[in-house]
PDB file of C-alpha atoms in Angstrom:
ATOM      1  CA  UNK A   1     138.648-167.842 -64.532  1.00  0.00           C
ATOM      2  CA  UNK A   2     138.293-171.056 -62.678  1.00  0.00           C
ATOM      3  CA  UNK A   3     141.175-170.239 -60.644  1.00  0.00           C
ATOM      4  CA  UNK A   4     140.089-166.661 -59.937  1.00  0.00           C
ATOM      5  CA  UNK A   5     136.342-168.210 -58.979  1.00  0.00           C
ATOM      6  CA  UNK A   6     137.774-171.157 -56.614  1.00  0.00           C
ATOM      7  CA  UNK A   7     139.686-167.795 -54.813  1.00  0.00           C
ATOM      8  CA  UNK A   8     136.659-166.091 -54.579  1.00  0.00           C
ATOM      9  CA  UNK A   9     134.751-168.919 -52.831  1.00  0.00           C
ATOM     10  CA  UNK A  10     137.249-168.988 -49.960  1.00  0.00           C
ATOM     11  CA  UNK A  11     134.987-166.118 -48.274  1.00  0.00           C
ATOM     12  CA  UNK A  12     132.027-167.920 -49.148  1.00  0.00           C
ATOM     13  CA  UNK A  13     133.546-171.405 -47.333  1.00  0.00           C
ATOM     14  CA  UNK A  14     135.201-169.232 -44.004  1.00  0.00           C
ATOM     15  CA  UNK A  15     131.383-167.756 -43.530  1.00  0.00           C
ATOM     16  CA  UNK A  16     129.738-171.616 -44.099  1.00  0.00           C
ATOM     17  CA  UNK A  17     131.993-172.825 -41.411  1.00  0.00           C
ATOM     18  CA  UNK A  18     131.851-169.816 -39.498  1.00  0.00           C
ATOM     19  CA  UNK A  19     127.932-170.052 -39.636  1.00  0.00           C
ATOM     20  CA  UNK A  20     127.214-173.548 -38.849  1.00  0.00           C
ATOM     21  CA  UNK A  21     129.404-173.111 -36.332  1.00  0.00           C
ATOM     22  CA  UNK A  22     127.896-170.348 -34.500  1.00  0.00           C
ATOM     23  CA  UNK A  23     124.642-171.584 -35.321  1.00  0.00           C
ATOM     24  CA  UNK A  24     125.197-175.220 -33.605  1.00  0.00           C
ATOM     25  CA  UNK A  25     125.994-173.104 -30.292  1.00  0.00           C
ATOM     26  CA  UNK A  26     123.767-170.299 -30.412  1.00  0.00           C
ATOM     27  CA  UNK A  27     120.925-173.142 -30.697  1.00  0.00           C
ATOM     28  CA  UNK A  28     122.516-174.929 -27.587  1.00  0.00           C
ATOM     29  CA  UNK A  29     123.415-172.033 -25.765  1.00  0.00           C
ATOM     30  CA  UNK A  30     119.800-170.084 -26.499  1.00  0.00           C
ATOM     31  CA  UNK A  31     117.296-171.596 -28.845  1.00  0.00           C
ATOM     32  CA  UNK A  32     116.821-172.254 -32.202  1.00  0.00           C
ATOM     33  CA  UNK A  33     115.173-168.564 -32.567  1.00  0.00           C
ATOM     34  CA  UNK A  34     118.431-167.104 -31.505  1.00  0.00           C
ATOM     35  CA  UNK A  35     120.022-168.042 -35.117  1.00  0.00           C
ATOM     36  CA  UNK A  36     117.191-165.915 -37.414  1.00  0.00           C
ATOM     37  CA  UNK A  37     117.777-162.783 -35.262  1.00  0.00           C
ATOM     38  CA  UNK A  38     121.557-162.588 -35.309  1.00  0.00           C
ATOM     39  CA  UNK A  39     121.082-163.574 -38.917  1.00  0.00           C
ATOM     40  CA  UNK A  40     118.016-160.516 -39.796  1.00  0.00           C
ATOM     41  CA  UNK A  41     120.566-157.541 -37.738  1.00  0.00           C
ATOM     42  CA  UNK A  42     123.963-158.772 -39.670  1.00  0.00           C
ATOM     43  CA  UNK A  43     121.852-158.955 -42.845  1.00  0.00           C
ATOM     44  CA  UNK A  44     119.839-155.578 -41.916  1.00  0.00           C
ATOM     45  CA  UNK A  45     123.508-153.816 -41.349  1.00  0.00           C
ATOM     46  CA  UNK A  46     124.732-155.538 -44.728  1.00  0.00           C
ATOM     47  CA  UNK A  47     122.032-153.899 -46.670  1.00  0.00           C
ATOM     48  CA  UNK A  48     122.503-150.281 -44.930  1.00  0.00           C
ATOM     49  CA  UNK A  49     126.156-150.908 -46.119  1.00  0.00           C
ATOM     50  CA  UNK A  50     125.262-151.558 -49.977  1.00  0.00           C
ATOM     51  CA  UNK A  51     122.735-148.720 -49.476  1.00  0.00           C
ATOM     52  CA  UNK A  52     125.601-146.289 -48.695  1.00  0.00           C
ATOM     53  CA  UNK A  53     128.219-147.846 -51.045  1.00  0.00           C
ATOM     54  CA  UNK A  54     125.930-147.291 -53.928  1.00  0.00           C
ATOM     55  CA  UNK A  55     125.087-143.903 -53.091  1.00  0.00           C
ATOM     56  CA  UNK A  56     128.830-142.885 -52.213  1.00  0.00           C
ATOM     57  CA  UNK A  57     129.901-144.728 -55.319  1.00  0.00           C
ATOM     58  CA  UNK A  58     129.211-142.575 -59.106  1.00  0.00           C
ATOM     59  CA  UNK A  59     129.817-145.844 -61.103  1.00  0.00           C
ATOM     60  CA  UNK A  60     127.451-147.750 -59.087  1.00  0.00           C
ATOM     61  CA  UNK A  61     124.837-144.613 -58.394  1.00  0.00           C
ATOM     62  CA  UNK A  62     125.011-144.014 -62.613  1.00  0.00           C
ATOM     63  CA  UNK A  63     125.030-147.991 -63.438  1.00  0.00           C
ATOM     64  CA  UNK A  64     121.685-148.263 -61.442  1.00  0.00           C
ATOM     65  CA  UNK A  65     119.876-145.213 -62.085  1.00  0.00           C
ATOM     66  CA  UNK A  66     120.216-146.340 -66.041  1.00  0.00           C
ATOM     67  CA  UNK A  67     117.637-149.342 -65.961  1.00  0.00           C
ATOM     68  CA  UNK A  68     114.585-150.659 -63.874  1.00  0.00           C
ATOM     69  CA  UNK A  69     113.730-153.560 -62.088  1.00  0.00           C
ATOM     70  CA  UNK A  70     111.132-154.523 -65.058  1.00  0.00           C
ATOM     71  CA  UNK A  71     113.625-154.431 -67.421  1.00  0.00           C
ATOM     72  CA  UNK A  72     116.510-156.343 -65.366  1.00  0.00           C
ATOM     73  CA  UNK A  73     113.251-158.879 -65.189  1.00  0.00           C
ATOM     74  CA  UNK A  74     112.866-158.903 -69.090  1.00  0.00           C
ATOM     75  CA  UNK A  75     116.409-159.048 -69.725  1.00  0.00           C
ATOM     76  CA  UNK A  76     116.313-162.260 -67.478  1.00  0.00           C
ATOM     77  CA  UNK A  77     113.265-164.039 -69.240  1.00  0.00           C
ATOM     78  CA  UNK A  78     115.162-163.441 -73.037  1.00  0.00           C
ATOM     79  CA  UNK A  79     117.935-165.923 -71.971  1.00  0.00           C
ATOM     80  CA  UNK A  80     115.268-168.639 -71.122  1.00  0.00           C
ATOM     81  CA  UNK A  81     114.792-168.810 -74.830  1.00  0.00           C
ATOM     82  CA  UNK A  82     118.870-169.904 -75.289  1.00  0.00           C
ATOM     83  CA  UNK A  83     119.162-173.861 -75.110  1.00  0.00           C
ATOM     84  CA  UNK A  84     123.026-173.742 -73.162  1.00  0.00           C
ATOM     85  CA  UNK A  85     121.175-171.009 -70.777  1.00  0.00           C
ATOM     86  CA  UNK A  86     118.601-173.761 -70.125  1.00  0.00           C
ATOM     87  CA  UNK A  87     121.078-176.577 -69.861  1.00  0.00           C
ATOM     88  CA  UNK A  88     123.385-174.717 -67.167  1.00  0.00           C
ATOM     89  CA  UNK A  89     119.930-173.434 -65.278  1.00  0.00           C
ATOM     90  CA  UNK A  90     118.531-177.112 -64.839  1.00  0.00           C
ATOM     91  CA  UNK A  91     121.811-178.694 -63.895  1.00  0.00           C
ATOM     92  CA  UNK A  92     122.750-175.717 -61.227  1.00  0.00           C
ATOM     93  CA  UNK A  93     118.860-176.627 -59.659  1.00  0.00           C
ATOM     94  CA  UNK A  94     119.499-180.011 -59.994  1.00  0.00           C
ATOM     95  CA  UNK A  95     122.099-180.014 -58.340  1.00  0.00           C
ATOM     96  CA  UNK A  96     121.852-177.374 -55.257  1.00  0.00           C
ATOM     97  CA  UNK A  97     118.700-179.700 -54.551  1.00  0.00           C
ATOM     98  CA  UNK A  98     120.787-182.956 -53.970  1.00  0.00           C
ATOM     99  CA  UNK A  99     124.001-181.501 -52.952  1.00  0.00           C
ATOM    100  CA  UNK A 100     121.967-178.987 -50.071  1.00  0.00           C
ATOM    101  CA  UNK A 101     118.852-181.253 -49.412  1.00  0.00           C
ATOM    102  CA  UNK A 102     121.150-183.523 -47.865  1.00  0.00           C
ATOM    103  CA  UNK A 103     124.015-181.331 -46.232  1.00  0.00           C
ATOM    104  CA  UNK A 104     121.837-179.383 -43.978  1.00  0.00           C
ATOM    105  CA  UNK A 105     120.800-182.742 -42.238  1.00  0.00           C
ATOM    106  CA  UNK A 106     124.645-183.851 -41.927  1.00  0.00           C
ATOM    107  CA  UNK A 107     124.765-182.142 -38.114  1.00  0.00           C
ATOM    108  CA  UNK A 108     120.538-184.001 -37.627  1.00  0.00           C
ATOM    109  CA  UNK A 109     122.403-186.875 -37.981  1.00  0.00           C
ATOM    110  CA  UNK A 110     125.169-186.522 -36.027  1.00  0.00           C
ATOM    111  CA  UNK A 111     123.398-185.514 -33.207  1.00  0.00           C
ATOM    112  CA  UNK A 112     120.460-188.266 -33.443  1.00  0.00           C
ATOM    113  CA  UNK A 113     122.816-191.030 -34.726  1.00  0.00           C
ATOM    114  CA  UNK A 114     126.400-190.513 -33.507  1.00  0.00           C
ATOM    115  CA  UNK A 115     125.163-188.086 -29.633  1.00  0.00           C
ATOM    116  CA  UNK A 116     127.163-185.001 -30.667  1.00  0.00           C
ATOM    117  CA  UNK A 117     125.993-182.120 -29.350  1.00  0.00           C
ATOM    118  CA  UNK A 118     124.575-179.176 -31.053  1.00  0.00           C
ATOM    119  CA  UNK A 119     127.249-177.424 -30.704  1.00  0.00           C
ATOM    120  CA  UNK A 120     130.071-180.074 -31.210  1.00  0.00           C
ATOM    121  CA  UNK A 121     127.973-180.963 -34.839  1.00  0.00           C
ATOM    122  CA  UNK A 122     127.720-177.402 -36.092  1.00  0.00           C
ATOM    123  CA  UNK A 123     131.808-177.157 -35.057  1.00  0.00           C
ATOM    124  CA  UNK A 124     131.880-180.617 -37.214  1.00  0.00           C
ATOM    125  CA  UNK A 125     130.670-178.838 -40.370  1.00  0.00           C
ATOM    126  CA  UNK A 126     133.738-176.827 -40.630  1.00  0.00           C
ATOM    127  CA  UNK A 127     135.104-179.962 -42.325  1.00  0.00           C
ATOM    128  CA  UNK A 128     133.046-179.319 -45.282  1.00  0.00           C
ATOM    129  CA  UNK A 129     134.890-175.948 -46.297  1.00  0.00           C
ATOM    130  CA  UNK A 130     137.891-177.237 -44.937  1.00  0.00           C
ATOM    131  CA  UNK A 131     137.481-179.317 -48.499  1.00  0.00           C
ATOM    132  CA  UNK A 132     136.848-176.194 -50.638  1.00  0.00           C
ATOM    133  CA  UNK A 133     139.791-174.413 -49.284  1.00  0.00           C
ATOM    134  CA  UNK A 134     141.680-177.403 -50.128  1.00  0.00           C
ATOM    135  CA  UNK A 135     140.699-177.260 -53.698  1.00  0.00           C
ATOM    136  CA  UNK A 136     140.873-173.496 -54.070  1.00  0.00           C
ATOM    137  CA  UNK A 137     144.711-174.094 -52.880  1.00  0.00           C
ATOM    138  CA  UNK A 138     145.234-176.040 -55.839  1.00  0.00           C
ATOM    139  CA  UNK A 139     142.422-174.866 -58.440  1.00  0.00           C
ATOM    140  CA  UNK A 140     145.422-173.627 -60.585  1.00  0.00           C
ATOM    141  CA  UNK A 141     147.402-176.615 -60.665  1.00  0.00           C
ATOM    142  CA  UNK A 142     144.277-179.092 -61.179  1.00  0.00           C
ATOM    143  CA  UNK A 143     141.978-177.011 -63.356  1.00  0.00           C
ATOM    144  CA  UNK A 144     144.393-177.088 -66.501  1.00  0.00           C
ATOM    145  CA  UNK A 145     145.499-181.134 -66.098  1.00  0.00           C
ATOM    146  CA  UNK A 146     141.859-182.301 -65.715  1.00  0.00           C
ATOM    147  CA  UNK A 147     139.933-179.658 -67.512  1.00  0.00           C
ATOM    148  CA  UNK A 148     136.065-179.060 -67.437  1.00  0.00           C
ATOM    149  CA  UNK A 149     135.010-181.872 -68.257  1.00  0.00           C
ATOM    150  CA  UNK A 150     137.506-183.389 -65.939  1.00  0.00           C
ATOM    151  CA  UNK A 151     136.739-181.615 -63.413  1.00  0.00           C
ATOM    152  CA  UNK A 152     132.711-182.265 -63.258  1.00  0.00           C
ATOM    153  CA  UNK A 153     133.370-185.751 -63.286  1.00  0.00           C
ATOM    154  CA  UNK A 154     136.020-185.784 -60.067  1.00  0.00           C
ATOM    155  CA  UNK A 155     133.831-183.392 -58.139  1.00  0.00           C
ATOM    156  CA  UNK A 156     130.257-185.578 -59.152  1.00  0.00           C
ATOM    157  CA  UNK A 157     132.300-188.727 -58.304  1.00  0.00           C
ATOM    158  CA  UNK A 158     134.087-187.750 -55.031  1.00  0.00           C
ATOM    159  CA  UNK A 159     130.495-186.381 -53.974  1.00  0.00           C
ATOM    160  CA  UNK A 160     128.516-189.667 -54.470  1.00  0.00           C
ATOM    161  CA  UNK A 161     131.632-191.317 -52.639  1.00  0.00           C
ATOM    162  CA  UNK A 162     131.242-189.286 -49.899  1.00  0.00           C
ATOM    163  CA  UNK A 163     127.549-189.477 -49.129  1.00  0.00           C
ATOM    164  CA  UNK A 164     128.146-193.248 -49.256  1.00  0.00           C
ATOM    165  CA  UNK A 165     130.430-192.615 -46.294  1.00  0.00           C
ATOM    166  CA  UNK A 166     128.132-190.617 -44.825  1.00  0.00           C
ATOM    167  CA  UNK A 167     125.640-193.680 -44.556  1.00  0.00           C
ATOM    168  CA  UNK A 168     128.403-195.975 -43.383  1.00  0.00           C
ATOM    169  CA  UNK A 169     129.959-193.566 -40.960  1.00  0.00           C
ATOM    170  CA  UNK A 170     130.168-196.276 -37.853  1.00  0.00           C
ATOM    171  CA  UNK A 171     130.856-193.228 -35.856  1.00  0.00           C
ATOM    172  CA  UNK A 172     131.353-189.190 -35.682  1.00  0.00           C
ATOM    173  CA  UNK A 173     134.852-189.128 -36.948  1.00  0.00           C
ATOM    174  CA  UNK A 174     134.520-190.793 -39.254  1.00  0.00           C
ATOM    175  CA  UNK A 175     132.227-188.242 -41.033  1.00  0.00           C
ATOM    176  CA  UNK A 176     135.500-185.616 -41.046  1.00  0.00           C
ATOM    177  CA  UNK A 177     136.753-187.190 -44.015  1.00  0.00           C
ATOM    178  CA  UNK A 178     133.402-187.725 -45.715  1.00  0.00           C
ATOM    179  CA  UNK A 179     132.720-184.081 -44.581  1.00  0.00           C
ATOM    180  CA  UNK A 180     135.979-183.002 -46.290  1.00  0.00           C
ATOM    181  CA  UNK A 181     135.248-184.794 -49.668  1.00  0.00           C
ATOM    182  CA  UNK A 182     131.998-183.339 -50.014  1.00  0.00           C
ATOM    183  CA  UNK A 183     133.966-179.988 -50.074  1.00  0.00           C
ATOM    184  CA  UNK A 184     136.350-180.809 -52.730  1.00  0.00           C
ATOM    185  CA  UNK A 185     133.642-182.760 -54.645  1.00  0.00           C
ATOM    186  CA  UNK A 186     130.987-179.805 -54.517  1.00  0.00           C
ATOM    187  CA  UNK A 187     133.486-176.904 -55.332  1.00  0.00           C
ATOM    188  CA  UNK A 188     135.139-178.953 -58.027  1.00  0.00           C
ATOM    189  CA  UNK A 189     131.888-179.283 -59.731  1.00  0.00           C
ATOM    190  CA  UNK A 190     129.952-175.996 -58.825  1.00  0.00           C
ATOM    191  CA  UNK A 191     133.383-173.872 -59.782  1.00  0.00           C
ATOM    192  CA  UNK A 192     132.723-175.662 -63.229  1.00  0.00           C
ATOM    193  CA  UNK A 193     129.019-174.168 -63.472  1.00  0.00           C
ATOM    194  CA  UNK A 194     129.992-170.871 -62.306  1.00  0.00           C
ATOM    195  CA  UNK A 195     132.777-170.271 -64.405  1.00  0.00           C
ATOM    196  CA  UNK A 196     130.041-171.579 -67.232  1.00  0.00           C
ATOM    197  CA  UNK A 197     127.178-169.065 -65.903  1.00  0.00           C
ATOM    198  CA  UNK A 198     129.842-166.138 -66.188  1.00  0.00           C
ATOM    199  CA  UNK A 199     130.429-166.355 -69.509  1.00  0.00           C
ATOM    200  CA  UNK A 200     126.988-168.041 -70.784  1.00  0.00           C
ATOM    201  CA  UNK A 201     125.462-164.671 -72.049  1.00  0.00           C
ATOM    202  CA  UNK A 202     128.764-162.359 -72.381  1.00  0.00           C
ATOM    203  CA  UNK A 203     126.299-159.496 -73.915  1.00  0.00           C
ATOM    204  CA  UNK A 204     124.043-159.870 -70.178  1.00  0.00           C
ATOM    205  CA  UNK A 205     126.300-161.039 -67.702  1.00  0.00           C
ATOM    206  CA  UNK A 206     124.921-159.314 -64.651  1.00  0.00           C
ATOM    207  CA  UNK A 207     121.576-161.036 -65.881  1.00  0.00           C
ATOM    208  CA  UNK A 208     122.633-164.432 -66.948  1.00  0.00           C
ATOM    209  CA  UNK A 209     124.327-164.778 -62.718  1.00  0.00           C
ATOM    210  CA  UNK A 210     121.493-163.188 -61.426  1.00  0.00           C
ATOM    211  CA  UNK A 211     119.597-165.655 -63.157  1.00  0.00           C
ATOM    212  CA  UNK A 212     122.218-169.021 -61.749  1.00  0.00           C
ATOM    213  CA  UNK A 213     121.804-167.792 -58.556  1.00  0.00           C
ATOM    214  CA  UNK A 214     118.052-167.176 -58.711  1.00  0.00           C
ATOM    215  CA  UNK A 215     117.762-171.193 -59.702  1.00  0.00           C
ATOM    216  CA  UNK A 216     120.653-172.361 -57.361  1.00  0.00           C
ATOM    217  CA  UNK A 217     118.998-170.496 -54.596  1.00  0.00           C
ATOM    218  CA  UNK A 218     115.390-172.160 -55.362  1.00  0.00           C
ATOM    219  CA  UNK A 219     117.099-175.377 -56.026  1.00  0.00           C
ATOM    220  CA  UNK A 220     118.318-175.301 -52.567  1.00  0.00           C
ATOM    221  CA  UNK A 221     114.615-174.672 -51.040  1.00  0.00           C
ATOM    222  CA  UNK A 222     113.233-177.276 -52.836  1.00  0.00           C
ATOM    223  CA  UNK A 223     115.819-180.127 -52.157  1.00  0.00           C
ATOM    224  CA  UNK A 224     115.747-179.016 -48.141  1.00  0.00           C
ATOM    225  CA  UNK A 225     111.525-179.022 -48.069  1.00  0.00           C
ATOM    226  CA  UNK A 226     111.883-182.561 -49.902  1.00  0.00           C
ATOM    227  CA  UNK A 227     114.475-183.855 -47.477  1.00  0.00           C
ATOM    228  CA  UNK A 228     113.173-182.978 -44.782  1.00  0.00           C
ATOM    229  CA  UNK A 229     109.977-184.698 -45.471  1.00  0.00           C
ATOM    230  CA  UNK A 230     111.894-187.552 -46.259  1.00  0.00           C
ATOM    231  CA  UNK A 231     113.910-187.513 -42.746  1.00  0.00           C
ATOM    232  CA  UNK A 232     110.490-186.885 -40.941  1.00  0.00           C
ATOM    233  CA  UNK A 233     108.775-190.145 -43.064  1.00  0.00           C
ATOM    234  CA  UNK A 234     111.740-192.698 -43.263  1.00  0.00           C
ATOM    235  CA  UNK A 235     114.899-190.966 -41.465  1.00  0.00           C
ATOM    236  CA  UNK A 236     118.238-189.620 -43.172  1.00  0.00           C
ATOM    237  CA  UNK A 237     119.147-192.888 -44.889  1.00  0.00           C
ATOM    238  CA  UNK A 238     117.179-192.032 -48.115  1.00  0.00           C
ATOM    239  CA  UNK A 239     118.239-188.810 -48.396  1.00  0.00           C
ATOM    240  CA  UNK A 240     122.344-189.373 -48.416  1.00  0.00           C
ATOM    241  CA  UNK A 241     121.527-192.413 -50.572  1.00  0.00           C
ATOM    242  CA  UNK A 242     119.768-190.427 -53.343  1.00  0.00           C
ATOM    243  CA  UNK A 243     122.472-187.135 -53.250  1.00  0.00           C
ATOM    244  CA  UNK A 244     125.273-190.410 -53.223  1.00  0.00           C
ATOM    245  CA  UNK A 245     123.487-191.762 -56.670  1.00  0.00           C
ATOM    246  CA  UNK A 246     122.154-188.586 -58.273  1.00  0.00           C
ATOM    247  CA  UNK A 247     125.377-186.237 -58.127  1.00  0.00           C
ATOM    248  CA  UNK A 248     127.243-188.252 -60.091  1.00  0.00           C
ATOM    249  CA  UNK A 249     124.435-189.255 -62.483  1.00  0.00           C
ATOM    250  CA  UNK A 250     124.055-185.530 -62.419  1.00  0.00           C
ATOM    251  CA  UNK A 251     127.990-185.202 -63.230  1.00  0.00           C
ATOM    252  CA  UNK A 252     128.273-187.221 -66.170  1.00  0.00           C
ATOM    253  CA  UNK A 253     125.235-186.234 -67.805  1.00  0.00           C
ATOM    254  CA  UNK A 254     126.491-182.348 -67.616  1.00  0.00           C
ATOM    255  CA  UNK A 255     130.183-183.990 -68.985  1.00  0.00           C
ATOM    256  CA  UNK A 256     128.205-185.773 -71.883  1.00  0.00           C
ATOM    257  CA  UNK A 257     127.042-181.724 -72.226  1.00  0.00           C
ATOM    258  CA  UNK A 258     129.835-180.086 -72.161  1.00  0.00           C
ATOM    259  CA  UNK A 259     131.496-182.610 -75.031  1.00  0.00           C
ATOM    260  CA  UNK A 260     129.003-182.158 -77.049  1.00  0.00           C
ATOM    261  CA  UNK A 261     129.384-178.504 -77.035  1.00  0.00           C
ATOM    262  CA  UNK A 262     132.668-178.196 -77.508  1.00  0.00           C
ATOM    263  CA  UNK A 263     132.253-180.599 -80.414  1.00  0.00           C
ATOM    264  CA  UNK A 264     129.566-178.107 -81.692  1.00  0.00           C
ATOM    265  CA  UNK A 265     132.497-175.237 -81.322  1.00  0.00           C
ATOM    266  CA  UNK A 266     134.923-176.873 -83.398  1.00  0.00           C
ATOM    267  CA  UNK A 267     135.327-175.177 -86.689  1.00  0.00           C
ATOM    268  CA  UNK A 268     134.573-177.611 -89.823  1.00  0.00           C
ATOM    269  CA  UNK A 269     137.307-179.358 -91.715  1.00  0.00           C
TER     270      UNK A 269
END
């Protein structure tokens, strides 16, 4: 499953790159209002698209005429009450907050700090999934020699690494490579909670990653509002230096998890 996963994300990383990148230039070539509306008519023809698949479609017409939003809602709120559910909810937030609070201010700081363009900064980003499509090459070589726990640990570690470089970078390329690392680092880690999330409620599964994505989603929101009062009170320094110390703090306490877990799994001697 984490192989299958890290394959899956490859569409996800093509449309980050592709997205930054067109963002850095519409801004530059338009404004910064240019971005939301070529992002509300691709999103406004995505949702006509859904509309008609599910209509055309009997399996998904028949899945979603069989329960209501109320009860998708309850369904969600019963799996608050299971401690693992919890665990993998906090640590997803957790960490979409450090890894994403300081990402989006990556190309702010290559413009203010290193005089790249807009354009040039947002075509910089495409480092980052250049990292996850570097680990999704190898997913099924790695995943089986480090393992889970292994994994969390790399990814957390490489991350914190990386940010470090971020606030050392003495100049634009040298925040490629840092770019790159974050990449690996994040997809390493995040493949591990997916793969978790999937199979965290195996009786509610449509729930339980509704749920993930619900708190990786807010996570997100909160870490960018925080950062970017940060950068706006004391610059982008803070904000690289707490995603470089938290991740991997974040890393080994959801390791330490994990262990103890599996050690709960084992069957008595």
């Amino acid at each position: 499953r984490q192989a299958t996963i890290a394959r899956y994300l490859i569409g996800q990383m093509f449309g980050v790159a592709a997205g930054a990148s067109a963002a850095g230039w519409l801004a530059e070539a338009f404004s910064w209002r240019a971005i939301f509306v070529v992002l509300g008519v691709l999103y406004l023809v995505i949702g006509a698209l859904l509309w008609r698949e599910q209509r055309s479609d009997a399996r998904l017409a028949a899945r979603g005429a069989g329960g209501s939003l109320a009860n998708a809602f309850r369904r969600m709120g019963a799996l608050l009450s299971n401690a693992w559910v919890r665990v993998l909810l906090a640590t997803v937030f957790v960490e979409a907050g450090l890894a994403n609070g300081a990402f989006v201010f990556i190309a702010w700081d290559l413009h203010h700090r290193h005089g790249v363009s807009l354009g040039a900064s947002g075509t910089f980003l495409a480092a980052f999934p250049l990292g996850g499509l570097l680990y999704a090459a190898v997913a099924g070589r790695v995943v089986p020699a480090l393992g889970e726990r292994g994994m969390v640990l790399a990814g957390g570690g490489l991350l914190g690494l990386s940010y470090f470089g971020m606030l050392f970078a003495p100049s634009a390329p040298w925040v490629l490579p840092c770019l790159t690392g974050i990449g690996i680092g994040l997809y390493m880690m995040h493949n591990t909670l997916q793969v978790n999330a999937t199979q965290m409620a195996p009786d509610a599964r449509g729930a339980a990653v509704a749920l993930f994505a619900f708190f990786l989603f807010t996570g997100q929101s909160v870490g960018i509002w925080l950062g970017a009062r940060a950068v706006d009170a004391w610059g982008v320094t803070p904000v690289f230096a707490v995603a470089a110390i938290g991740l991997p703090l974040l890393a080994l306490d959801f390791r330490r998890r994990l262990a103890r877990r599996a050690a709960q799994a084992q069957p008595a001697l």
